[in-house]
CSV table of C-alpha atoms and ligand atoms in Angstrom, one decimal:
chain,number,residue,atom,x,y,z
A,1,UNK,CA,-27.0,-5.0,16.2
A,2,UNK,CA,-25.1,-2.1,14.8
A,3,UNK,CA,-22.9,-3.6,12.0
A,4,UNK,CA,-18.9,-2.1,12.7
A,5,UNK,CA,-18.8,-2.2,8.3
A,6,UNK,CA,-21.2,-1.4,6.2
A,7,UNK,CA,-20.8,0.1,2.5
A,8,UNK,CA,-23.1,3.0,1.0
A,9,UNK,CA,-24.3,1.8,-2.3
A,10,UNK,CA,-25.9,5.3,-3.3
A,11,UNK,CA,-27.9,3.2,-6.0
A,12,UNK,CA,-26.5,4.9,-9.0
A,13,UNK,CA,-24.2,1.7,-9.1
A,14,UNK,CA,-27.9,0.1,-10.1
A,15,UNK,CA,-27.6,3.0,-13.3
A,16,UNK,CA,-23.8,1.5,-13.8
A,17,UNK,CA,-24.2,-1.7,-13.7
A,18,UNK,CA,-27.1,-1.6,-15.7
A,19,UNK,CA,-25.1,-0.1,-18.6
A,20,UNK,CA,-22.6,-2.4,-18.1
A,21,UNK,CA,-24.6,-5.5,-18.7
A,22,UNK,CA,-26.6,-3.6,-21.8
A,23,UNK,CA,-23.4,-3.5,-23.3
A,24,UNK,CA,-22.6,-6.8,-23.1
A,25,UNK,CA,-19.1,-6.3,-21.9
A,26,UNK,CA,-18.9,-7.5,-18.8
A,27,UNK,CA,-15.4,-8.5,-18.9
A,28,UNK,CA,-12.1,-5.8,-18.5
A,29,UNK,CA,-13.0,-3.4,-21.2
A,30,UNK,CA,-13.4,0.8,-21.3
A,31,UNK,CA,-15.3,0.7,-17.8
A,32,UNK,CA,-12.2,-0.3,-16.3
A,33,UNK,CA,-9.9,1.4,-18.0
A,34,UNK,CA,-12.0,4.5,-17.1
A,35,UNK,CA,-11.9,3.7,-13.5
A,36,UNK,CA,-8.7,3.3,-13.5
A,37,UNK,CA,-7.7,6.9,-15.0
A,38,UNK,CA,-10.1,8.7,-12.6
A,39,UNK,CA,-8.4,6.9,-9.6
A,40,UNK,CA,-5.1,7.8,-10.4
A,41,UNK,CA,-5.9,11.5,-11.1
A,42,UNK,CA,-7.6,11.0,-7.7
A,43,UNK,CA,-4.0,9.6,-6.2
A,44,UNK,CA,-1.9,11.6,-7.5
A,45,UNK,CA,-0.4,9.3,-9.8
A,46,UNK,CA,0.4,8.7,-12.9
A,47,UNK,CA,-0.9,5.2,-13.8
A,48,UNK,CA,-3.1,2.5,-12.2
A,49,UNK,CA,-4.1,-0.5,-13.2
A,50,UNK,CA,-7.1,-2.1,-11.6
A,51,UNK,CA,-7.6,-6.1,-10.3
A,52,UNK,CA,-9.7,-8.6,-9.1
A,53,UNK,CA,-8.6,-8.0,-5.1
A,54,UNK,CA,-6.5,-6.0,-2.4
A,55,UNK,CA,-4.2,-9.5,-3.1
A,56,UNK,CA,-3.6,-9.7,-6.4
A,57,UNK,CA,-3.5,-6.1,-6.1
A,58,UNK,CA,0.0,-6.5,-3.7
A,59,UNK,CA,0.8,-9.8,-5.8
A,60,UNK,CA,1.2,-8.0,-8.5
A,61,UNK,CA,3.3,-5.1,-7.9
A,62,UNK,CA,6.0,-6.7,-6.0
A,63,UNK,CA,6.7,-9.2,-9.1
A,64,UNK,CA,6.7,-6.1,-11.2
A,65,UNK,CA,8.7,-4.7,-9.0
A,66,UNK,CA,11.1,-7.6,-9.1
A,67,UNK,CA,10.5,-9.2,-5.9
A,68,UNK,CA,11.3,-12.3,-6.5
A,69,UNK,CA,13.1,-16.4,-5.3
A,70,UNK,CA,15.4,-15.5,-2.4
A,71,UNK,CA,14.5,-12.1,-1.6
A,72,UNK,CA,13.5,-10.6,1.6
A,73,UNK,CA,11.4,-8.0,1.8
A,74,UNK,CA,10.4,-5.5,5.5
A,75,UNK,CA,7.0,-5.4,6.4
A,76,UNK,CA,4.5,-5.3,10.0
A,77,UNK,CA,3.7,-8.6,11.3
A,78,UNK,CA,0.1,-5.9,12.6
A,79,UNK,CA,-1.9,-6.2,9.0
A,80,UNK,CA,-4.3,-8.4,7.7
A,81,UNK,CA,-2.8,-11.9,6.3
A,82,UNK,CA,-2.1,-11.2,2.7
A,83,UNK,CA,0.3,-8.4,3.3
A,84,UNK,CA,2.9,-10.9,3.9
A,85,UNK,CA,1.2,-14.1,2.5
A,86,UNK,CA,1.6,-12.4,-1.2
A,87,UNK,CA,5.7,-11.4,-0.8
A,88,UNK,CA,5.3,-15.2,0.0
A,89,UNK,CA,3.2,-15.6,-3.8
A,90,UNK,CA,6.7,-14.5,-5.3
A,91,UNK,CA,9.1,-17.0,-3.1
A,92,UNK,CA,10.2,-14.1,-1.1
A,93,UNK,CA,10.5,-14.0,2.9
A,94,UNK,CA,8.9,-11.3,5.1
A,95,UNK,CA,11.0,-9.9,7.6
A,96,UNK,CA,8.6,-9.0,10.5
A,97,UNK,CA,9.4,-5.4,11.7
A,98,UNK,CA,7.7,-3.8,14.7
A,99,UNK,CA,5.6,-1.2,15.3
A,100,UNK,CA,5.5,2.1,16.8
A,101,UNK,CA,2.5,1.3,19.4
A,102,UNK,CA,1.0,4.8,19.3
A,103,UNK,CA,0.2,5.0,15.5
A,104,UNK,CA,0.4,0.9,15.0
A,105,UNK,CA,2.2,1.2,11.9
A,106,UNK,CA,5.4,-0.2,11.1
A,107,UNK,CA,8.6,2.1,13.1
A,108,UNK,CA,11.1,3.4,11.3
A,109,UNK,CA,14.0,3.3,13.7
A,110,UNK,CA,13.8,0.0,13.3
A,111,UNK,CA,14.1,-1.0,9.8
A,112,UNK,CA,17.6,-0.5,9.1
A,113,UNK,CA,18.8,-2.6,11.1
A,114,UNK,CA,16.7,-5.4,9.5
A,115,UNK,CA,18.4,-4.3,6.2
A,116,UNK,CA,20.5,-7.4,4.2
A,117,UNK,CA,22.0,-8.1,1.6
A,118,UNK,CA,19.2,-9.9,0.5
A,119,UNK,CA,16.8,-7.6,1.1
A,120,UNK,CA,14.8,-6.1,-2.2
A,121,UNK,CA,11.9,-3.9,-0.9
A,122,UNK,CA,9.3,-2.5,2.2
A,123,UNK,CA,5.9,-3.4,2.2
A,124,UNK,CA,4.4,-0.5,4.3
A,125,UNK,CA,0.8,-0.8,5.3
A,126,UNK,CA,-1.2,1.5,6.1
A,127,UNK,CA,-3.2,1.5,9.3
A,128,UNK,CA,-6.6,1.5,10.1
A,129,UNK,CA,-6.3,4.5,6.9
A,130,UNK,CA,-3.2,6.2,9.1
A,131,UNK,CA,-0.4,6.9,6.5
A,132,UNK,CA,3.2,5.9,7.9
A,133,UNK,CA,5.4,7.9,8.4
A,134,UNK,CA,6.5,8.6,4.8
A,135,UNK,CA,10.3,10.8,5.0
A,136,UNK,CA,12.5,8.7,7.2
A,137,UNK,CA,10.7,5.5,5.3
A,138,UNK,CA,11.6,7.0,1.8
A,139,UNK,CA,14.9,7.8,3.1
A,140,UNK,CA,16.1,4.2,4.4
A,141,UNK,CA,14.5,2.8,0.6
A,142,UNK,CA,16.5,5.0,-1.2
A,143,UNK,CA,19.8,5.2,0.5
A,144,UNK,CA,19.5,1.4,0.5
A,145,UNK,CA,18.1,1.0,-2.4
A,146,UNK,CA,15.7,-1.2,-1.7
A,147,UNK,CA,11.7,-0.9,-3.4
A,148,UNK,CA,9.0,0.4,-1.8
A,149,UNK,CA,5.6,-1.1,-2.2
A,150,UNK,CA,2.4,1.0,0.1
A,151,UNK,CA,0.0,-1.3,1.1
A,152,UNK,CA,-3.3,1.6,1.2
A,153,UNK,CA,-5.4,-1.1,1.5
A,154,UNK,CA,-7.4,0.7,4.3
A,155,UNK,CA,-6.5,4.2,3.1
A,156,UNK,CA,-8.6,5.3,0.0
A,157,UNK,CA,-7.7,9.1,0.2
A,158,UNK,CA,-6.0,8.9,3.8
A,159,UNK,CA,-2.8,12.1,3.3
A,160,UNK,CA,0.9,11.9,4.5
A,161,UNK,CA,1.7,16.1,4.5
A,162,UNK,CA,0.3,16.8,1.2
A,163,UNK,CA,0.7,13.8,-0.6
A,164,UNK,CA,-1.8,10.9,-0.9
A,165,UNK,CA,-1.0,7.8,0.1
A,166,UNK,CA,-0.4,5.6,-3.4
A,167,UNK,CA,1.4,8.1,-4.5
A,168,UNK,CA,4.7,8.5,-2.6
A,169,UNK,CA,6.3,4.5,-2.9
A,170,UNK,CA,7.4,2.8,-6.0
A,171,UNK,CA,3.2,1.4,-5.7
A,172,UNK,CA,0.1,1.7,-4.1
A,173,UNK,CA,-1.6,-0.7,-3.3
A,174,UNK,CA,-5.7,-0.4,-3.0
A,175,UNK,CA,-8.1,-3.4,-1.6
A,176,UNK,CA,-11.6,-2.9,-2.8
A,177,UNK,CA,-13.6,-5.4,0.0
A,178,UNK,CA,-17.0,-4.4,0.9
A,179,UNK,CA,-15.8,-3.0,4.3
A,180,UNK,CA,-14.2,-0.6,2.9
A,181,UNK,CA,-13.5,3.2,2.1
A,182,UNK,CA,-15.1,2.3,-1.0
A,183,UNK,CA,-15.9,-0.5,-3.1
A,184,UNK,CA,-16.5,-2.5,-6.3
A,185,UNK,CA,-17.0,-5.6,-4.7
A,186,UNK,CA,-14.2,-7.7,-4.3
A,187,UNK,CA,-11.4,-5.7,-6.8
A,188,UNK,CA,-7.8,-3.9,-6.0
A,189,UNK,CA,-6.2,-1.3,-7.6
A,190,UNK,CA,-2.2,-0.8,-8.2
A,191,UNK,CA,-0.9,2.9,-8.0
A,192,UNK,CA,2.1,4.6,-10.4
A,193,UNK,CA,3.8,7.0,-11.9
A,194,UNK,CA,6.8,4.5,-13.5
A,195,UNK,CA,5.4,3.6,-16.6
A,196,UNK,CA,7.6,0.6,-17.0
A,197,UNK,CA,6.1,-1.0,-13.6
A,198,UNK,CA,2.1,0.1,-14.7
A,199,UNK,CA,3.0,-2.0,-17.8
A,200,UNK,CA,4.5,-5.0,-16.5
A,201,UNK,CA,1.7,-5.2,-13.6
A,202,UNK,CA,-0.7,-4.7,-16.4
A,203,UNK,CA,0.9,-7.7,-18.8
A,204,UNK,CA,1.3,-9.7,-15.5
A,205,UNK,CA,-2.3,-9.5,-13.9
A,206,UNK,CA,-3.6,-11.2,-17.4
A,207,UNK,CA,-1.5,-14.1,-17.8
A,208,UNK,CA,1.8,-12.3,-18.8
A,209,UNK,CA,0.6,-11.9,-22.8
A,210,UNK,CA,2.3,-8.0,-24.8
A,211,UNK,CA,-0.1,-9.1,-27.2
A,212,UNK,CA,-3.2,-12.3,-27.3
A,213,UNK,CA,-1.8,-15.7,-27.6
A,214,UNK,CA,1.6,-14.2,-26.5
A,215,UNK,CA,3.0,-14.6,-23.3
A,216,UNK,CA,6.0,-13.3,-22.2
A,217,UNK,CA,6.0,-13.7,-19.0
A,218,UNK,CA,4.5,-15.6,-16.5
A,219,UNK,CA,0.9,-13.7,-15.0
A,220,UNK,CA,-2.1,-14.2,-13.7
A,221,UNK,CA,-6.1,-13.7,-14.4
A,222,UNK,CA,-5.6,-10.8,-12.3
A,223,UNK,CA,-8.8,-9.1,-14.1
A,224,UNK,CA,-11.2,-6.6,-12.8
A,225,UNK,CA,-14.6,-6.6,-14.3
A,226,UNK,CA,-16.5,-3.7,-16.4
A,227,UNK,CA,-19.1,-4.7,-13.3
A,228,UNK,CA,-16.8,-4.1,-10.5
A,229,UNK,CA,-15.1,-1.0,-12.0
A,230,UNK,CA,-18.8,0.2,-12.8
A,231,UNK,CA,-20.1,0.4,-9.1
A,232,UNK,CA,-16.0,2.1,-8.5
A,233,UNK,CA,-16.7,4.6,-10.7
A,234,UNK,CA,-19.0,5.8,-8.8
A,235,UNK,CA,-18.0,4.7,-5.1
A,236,UNK,CA,-15.2,7.2,-6.4
A,237,UNK,CA,-17.5,10.3,-6.5
A,238,UNK,CA,-18.1,9.2,-2.8
A,239,UNK,CA,-14.8,8.8,-1.6
A,240,UNK,CA,-14.2,12.2,0.2
A,241,UNK,CA,-17.7,12.6,1.1
A,242,UNK,CA,-17.7,9.5,2.7
A,243,UNK,CA,-14.2,9.6,4.5
A,244,UNK,CA,-15.7,13.6,5.7
A,245,UNK,CA,-18.4,11.6,7.4
A,246,UNK,CA,-15.9,8.6,8.2
A,247,UNK,CA,-13.2,12.2,10.3
A,248,UNK,CA,-16.8,13.5,12.0
A,249,UNK,CA,-17.5,10.2,13.7
A,250,UNK,CA,-14.1,10.0,14.6
A,251,UNK,CA,-13.3,13.4,16.1
A,252,UNK,CA,-16.8,12.9,18.0
A,253,UNK,CA,-15.7,9.8,19.5
A,254,UNK,CA,-12.5,12.0,19.8
A,255,UNK,CA,-13.8,14.3,22.1
A,256,UNK,CA,-16.6,12.2,23.9
A,257,UNK,CA,-15.3,8.6,24.7
A,258,UNK,CA,-13.0,8.1,27.8
A,259,UNK,CA,-10.6,5.3,26.5
A,260,UNK,CA,-7.9,5.6,24.5
A,261,UNK,CA,-8.5,7.2,21.4
A,262,UNK,CA,-6.2,6.9,18.0
A,263,UNK,CA,-3.0,9.2,17.9
A,264,UNK,CA,-2.6,10.9,15.0
A,265,UNK,CA,0.7,12.8,14.3
A,266,UNK,CA,1.1,16.4,12.4
A,267,UNK,CA,0.7,16.5,9.0
A,268,UNK,CA,-1.5,12.9,7.9
A,269,UNK,CA,-4.5,13.0,7.6
A,270,UNK,CA,-6.5,9.8,8.8
A,271,UNK,CA,-9.4,8.6,7.2
A,272,UNK,CA,-10.0,5.8,9.4
A,273,UNK,CA,-11.0,2.8,7.9
A,274,UNK,CA,-11.1,1.3,11.6
A,275,UNK,CA,-11.9,3.2,14.5
A,276,UNK,CA,-9.8,1.8,17.2
A,277,UNK,CA,-9.7,1.7,21.0
A,278,UNK,CA,-7.6,-0.3,23.2
A,279,UNK,CA,-9.6,-1.3,26.6
A,280,UNK,CA,-8.3,-3.3,30.4
A,281,UNK,CA,-10.3,-6.9,29.5
A,282,UNK,CA,-11.1,-6.7,26.3
A,283,UNK,CA,-13.4,-10.3,26.7
A,284,UNK,CA,-15.3,-8.6,28.6
A,285,UNK,CA,-15.8,-5.4,27.1
A,286,UNK,CA,-17.2,-8.0,23.8
A,287,UNK,CA,-18.9,-9.6,26.5
A,288,UNK,CA,-20.4,-5.0,27.0
A,289,UNK,CA,-21.0,-4.4,23.5
A,290,UNK,CA,-22.9,-7.1,21.9
A,291,UNK,CA,-24.9,-6.3,25.1
A,292,UNK,CA,-25.6,-3.2,24.2
A,293,UNK,CA,-26.2,-3.6,20.3
A,294,UNK,CA,-22.9,-2.9,19.3
A,295,UNK,CA,-20.7,-4.4,16.3
A,296,UNK,CA,-16.7,-4.3,17.0
A,297,UNK,CA,-13.3,-5.8,14.9
A,298,UNK,CA,-10.8,-7.0,16.3
A,299,UNK,CA,-7.8,-5.5,13.6
A,300,UNK,CA,-6.0,-7.8,14.3
A,301,UNK,CA,-6.0,-10.6,17.1
A,302,UNK,CA,-2.7,-12.3,15.9
A,303,UNK,CA,0.7,-10.8,14.8
A,304,UNK,CA,1.8,-12.6,11.1
A,305,UNK,CA,4.2,-13.9,12.8
A,306,UNK,CA,2.1,-15.9,15.1
A,307,UNK,CA,0.6,-17.4,12.9
A,308,UNK,CA,0.4,-20.8,12.6
A,309,UNK,CA,1.1,-21.4,9.2
A,310,UNK,CA,3.9,-19.4,10.1
A,311,UNK,CA,6.1,-22.0,12.4
A,312,UNK,CA,9.8,-20.8,11.3
A,313,UNK,CA,8.8,-17.3,13.2
A,314,UNK,CA,9.0,-19.1,16.6
A,315,UNK,CA,11.1,-17.8,18.5
A,316,UNK,CA,10.7,-14.2,17.0
A,317,UNK,CA,9.0,-11.4,20.0
A,318,UNK,CA,8.0,-7.6,18.7
A,319,UNK,CA,6.6,-6.5,21.5
A,320,UNK,CA,4.6,-3.8,20.9
A,321,UNK,CA,2.7,-5.7,18.1
A,322,UNK,CA,2.0,-8.5,20.4
A,323,UNK,CA,0.3,-5.9,22.9
A,324,UNK,CA,-1.7,-4.8,20.4
A,325,UNK,CA,-3.1,-7.7,19.0
A,326,UNK,CA,-4.4,-8.6,22.9
A,327,UNK,CA,-5.3,-5.2,23.2
A,328,UNK,CA,-6.9,-3.4,20.1
A,329,UNK,CA,-10.7,-3.2,19.2
A,330,UNK,CA,-12.4,-1.4,16.5
A,331,UNK,CA,-16.3,0.2,16.8
A,332,UNK,CA,-18.9,1.2,14.0
A,333,UNK,CA,-16.9,4.4,12.4
A,334,UNK,CA,-18.5,4.0,8.8
A,335,UNK,CA,-20.8,7.0,6.6
A,336,UNK,CA,-23.6,4.7,7.4
A,337,UNK,CA,-23.8,5.4,11.0
A,338,UNK,CA,-26.2,7.7,11.9
A,339,UNK,CA,-26.2,10.2,14.8
A,340,UNK,CA,-27.9,8.6,17.6
A,341,UNK,CA,-25.8,5.1,16.9
A,342,UNK,CA,-22.8,7.0,17.4
A,343,UNK,CA,-24.2,7.9,20.6
A,344,UNK,CA,-25.2,5.2,21.3
A,345,UNK,CA,-21.9,3.9,21.6
A,346,UNK,CA,-20.7,6.5,23.1
A,347,UNK,CA,-23.1,5.6,26.0
A,348,UNK,CA,-22.1,1.6,25.5
A,349,UNK,CA,-18.2,1.8,25.2
A,350,UNK,CA,-18.6,4.7,28.2
A,351,UNK,CA,-20.5,2.9,30.5
A,352,UNK,CA,-18.0,0.4,30.6
A,353,UNK,CA,-16.6,-0.5,34.2
B,401,PLP,C1,-3.8,-4.1,5.0
B,401,PLP,C2,-5.2,-5.0,3.8
B,401,PLP,N1,-3.9,-5.8,3.4
B,401,PLP,C3,-4.4,-6.3,1.9
B,401,PLP,C4,-5.8,-6.7,1.6
B,401,PLP,C5,-6.1,-7.5,1.1
B,401,PLP,O1,-7.7,-6.9,0.3
B,401,PLP,P1,-8.6,-8.0,-0.1
B,401,PLP,O2,-9.0,-8.4,0.7
B,401,PLP,O3,-8.6,-7.2,-1.2
B,401,PLP,O4,-7.9,-9.2,-1.6
B,401,PLP,C6,-6.4,-6.3,2.8
B,401,PLP,C7,-7.8,-6.5,3.0
B,401,PLP,O5,-8.7,-7.0,3.3
B,401,PLP,C8,-5.8,-5.9,3.9
B,401,PLP,O6,-6.7,-4.7,4.9
C-alpha cells in the first residue's frame, strides 16, 4: 500500500538525538532554544516558542492573546477538531464561518457578518498547506479590533504574497506531528513578533511560572523536550527540499489527473500538506484505491459544527463545508513518494469510472 503520509528521517536525527542523550539534559533546554531561534528566522517572525503539540500551541496562543471566558472566536468548521477545541479550552465559543468552496479555506467575505460585541479573535486555518486570503482577513480584524491566530499546522513554509504562513497574524501556530511537512514526533510552535505575547506564551507553557516556583498565571506543562527539538532541527534544514518535492508531485498530478484538482489563487505558495481532490461516489472510489494499493485520507468527513459533542450547533447550516466534507479525498503527495508510485496513483485515479 502506498501510504498517504510518511515522514522522511535522513539519519542525521540519530546523531542529534545521541548528542542530547549524551548531554543528560532531555527535557526543555538549549536544544529547544536553538530550534526556536531557527524556526523564528525561517518563518520571518521575531519570536518562536516550542510546545509539545500543535493543540497546546493553539491553546497557548489564544490564552496569551487574551481570549477568555465568554468570548466568541470566529473560525472555520472545515479543519481538524483541535482548531475548535483549543478555543473551548479557554471557555470561549467557536463561531463557525463557512469556507470558500474553491480553496477550502475560511471565506473572508462571510467573516464580517459573524462579528458581535463578544468577538475577540479570528482563527484561520491554512488548510492542506494553502494560505488563506490574509489581506482582507487582516483588514476586517484591524477594523474590528480582533486578534488573528494563523493555524499553520499544515502550512510550514507556505507563503502569501511573499510572507510566510505564521508571520502575518498576531500569532502563528504549527504542529510537528509525523504526517506534517516536518516533524518532531509530537510537537508544536507558536510564532509571533509581539514580545509580550511571546513572553506570555513562554510562561503559559511552563505552569505559569515566571521564576522558579513563582506562578504568575494558570499554566500547563506544554514544554517540548530537547529530544524532540533535536529531530526538529534536522527536519527544518530539509523543509524547503521536502516542500519542493511535494510541489513537484502536485504539479505532476495537476497535469495528469482527470479529476477536480486543487485551486491555487495568485500570490500563494501552496506546500501541499495534502493533495486533495473531489470525486463522485467517494465510497466506490475508496474501494478502487484500496484494490489498487493506494493510500488515502479524508480531511475531514465531519465538519466541526456537526461533531457529536457539539450538539448545541444543531441547526447551523454551512453548505460549502458540508458539501466539501462529503466529496473530498486526499491522495499521497508526500516527499518520499517515488516516481513509480506517483504514476501508480495517477493510473489508479484515472482508471476510476
Ligand atoms: C489544522 C490543524 N490544527 C491543529 C492540529 C493539532 O496539532 P497536533 O496534532 O500536533 O496537536 C492539527 C494537526 O493534527 C491540524 O492539522
